XYZ file of C-alpha atoms in Angstrom:
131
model
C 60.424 -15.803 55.041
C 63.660 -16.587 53.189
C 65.622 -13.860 51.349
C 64.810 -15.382 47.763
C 61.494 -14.798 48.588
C 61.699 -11.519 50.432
C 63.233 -10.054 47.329
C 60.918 -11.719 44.913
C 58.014 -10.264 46.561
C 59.702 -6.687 47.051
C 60.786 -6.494 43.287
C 57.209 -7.502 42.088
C 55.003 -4.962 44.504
C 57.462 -2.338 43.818
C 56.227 -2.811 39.888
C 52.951 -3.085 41.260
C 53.069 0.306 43.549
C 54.736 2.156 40.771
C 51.886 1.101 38.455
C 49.450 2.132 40.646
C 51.289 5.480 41.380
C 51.036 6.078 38.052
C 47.616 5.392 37.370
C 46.434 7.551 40.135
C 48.596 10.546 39.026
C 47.236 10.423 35.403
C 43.150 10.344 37.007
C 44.743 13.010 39.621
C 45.267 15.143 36.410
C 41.449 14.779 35.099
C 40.415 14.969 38.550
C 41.816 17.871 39.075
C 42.006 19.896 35.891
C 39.266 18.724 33.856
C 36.192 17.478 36.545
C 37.273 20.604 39.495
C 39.056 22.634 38.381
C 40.613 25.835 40.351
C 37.489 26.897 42.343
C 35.267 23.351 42.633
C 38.414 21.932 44.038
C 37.752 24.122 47.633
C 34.162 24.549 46.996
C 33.599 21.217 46.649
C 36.126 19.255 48.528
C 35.625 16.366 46.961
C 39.910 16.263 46.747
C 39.644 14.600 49.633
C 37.668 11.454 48.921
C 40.250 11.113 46.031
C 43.072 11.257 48.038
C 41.699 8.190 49.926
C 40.876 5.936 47.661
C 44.205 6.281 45.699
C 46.082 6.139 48.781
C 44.083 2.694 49.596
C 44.451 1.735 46.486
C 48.139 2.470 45.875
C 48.894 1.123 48.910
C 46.506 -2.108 49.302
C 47.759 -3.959 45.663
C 51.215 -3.914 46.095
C 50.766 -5.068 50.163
C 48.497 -7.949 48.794
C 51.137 -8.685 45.627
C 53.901 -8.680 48.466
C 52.295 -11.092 50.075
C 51.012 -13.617 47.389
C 54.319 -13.301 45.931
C 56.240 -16.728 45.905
C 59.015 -17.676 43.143
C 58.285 -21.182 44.140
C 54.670 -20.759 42.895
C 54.188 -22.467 39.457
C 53.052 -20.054 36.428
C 49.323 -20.629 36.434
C 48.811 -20.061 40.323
C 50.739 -16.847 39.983
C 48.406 -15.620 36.856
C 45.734 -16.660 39.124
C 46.464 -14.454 42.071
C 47.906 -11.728 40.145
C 44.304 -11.456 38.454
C 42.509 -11.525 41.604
C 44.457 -8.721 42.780
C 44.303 -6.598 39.948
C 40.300 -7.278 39.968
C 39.762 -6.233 42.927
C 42.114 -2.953 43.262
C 40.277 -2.088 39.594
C 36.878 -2.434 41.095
C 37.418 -0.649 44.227
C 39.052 1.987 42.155
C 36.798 2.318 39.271
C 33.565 2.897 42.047
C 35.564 5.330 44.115
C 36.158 7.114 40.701
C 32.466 6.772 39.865
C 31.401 8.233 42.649
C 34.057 11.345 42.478
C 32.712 11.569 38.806
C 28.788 11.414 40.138
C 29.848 14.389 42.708
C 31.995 16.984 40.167
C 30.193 19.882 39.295
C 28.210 20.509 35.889
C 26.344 24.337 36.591
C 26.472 26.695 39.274
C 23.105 28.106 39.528
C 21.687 31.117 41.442
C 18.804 30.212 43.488
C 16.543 33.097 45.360
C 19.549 34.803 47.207
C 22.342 32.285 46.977
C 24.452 30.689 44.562
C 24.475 26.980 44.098
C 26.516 24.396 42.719
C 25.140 21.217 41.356
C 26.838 18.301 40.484
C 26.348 15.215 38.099
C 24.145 13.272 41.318
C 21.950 16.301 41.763
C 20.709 16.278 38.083
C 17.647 13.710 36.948
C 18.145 13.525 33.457
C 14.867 12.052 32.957
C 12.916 14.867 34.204
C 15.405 17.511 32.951
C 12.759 18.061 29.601
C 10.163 18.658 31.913
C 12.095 21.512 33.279
């Protein structure tokens, strides 16, 4: 790898790892103070799934935009691969955030001697007139 290159691909996955960053911060702040807050975040522990699908994702698009990254590449094969990336971090990211938004909690209910916590998953919306 030549130094033109090197510092091609270094300047354009640092964008891309500071866009990510960024990303994951703002959904770490509705994460974390809108779907769990204070209590849910222990209870639950769902933190922890969150914390490893941004730090996959955060750290998988820039690695695959440093190395697809060639100045030599002509416009249109740069688009190309740029796109693929960015499809492909979204769509892992958007169903890791599905499934942190299918497992936040939406009642805490006391059940014969204990108290429970139910999240989105646990709730059938179709029977929930039945109930």
């Amino acid at each position: 790898m030549n130094k033109q290159r090197f510092l091609f691909a270094a300047k354009i996955s640092g964008i891309h790892f500071l866009l990510s960053l960024t990303v994951a911060a703002l959904l770490a702040g509705l994460i974390f103070f809108v779907w769990y807050p204070f209590p849910y975040q222990k209870i639950m522990g769902n933190f922890k799934l969150f914390f490893l699908i941004s730090g996959i994702d955060v750290c998988c698009g820039p690695l695959l935009t440093f190395i697809l990254s060639n100045p030599q590449k002509r416009l249109k094969e740069c688009i190309i691969d740029f796109s693929l990336i960015i499809f492909i971090q979204l769509s892992a990211f958007i169903y890791g955030m599905y499934n942190i938004y299918l497992a936040r909690p939406v009642a805490v209910v006391f059940e014969l001697d204990s108290i429970r916590i139910l999240s989105k998953g646990d709730i059938l919306l179709d029977e929930l007139p039945q109930a």
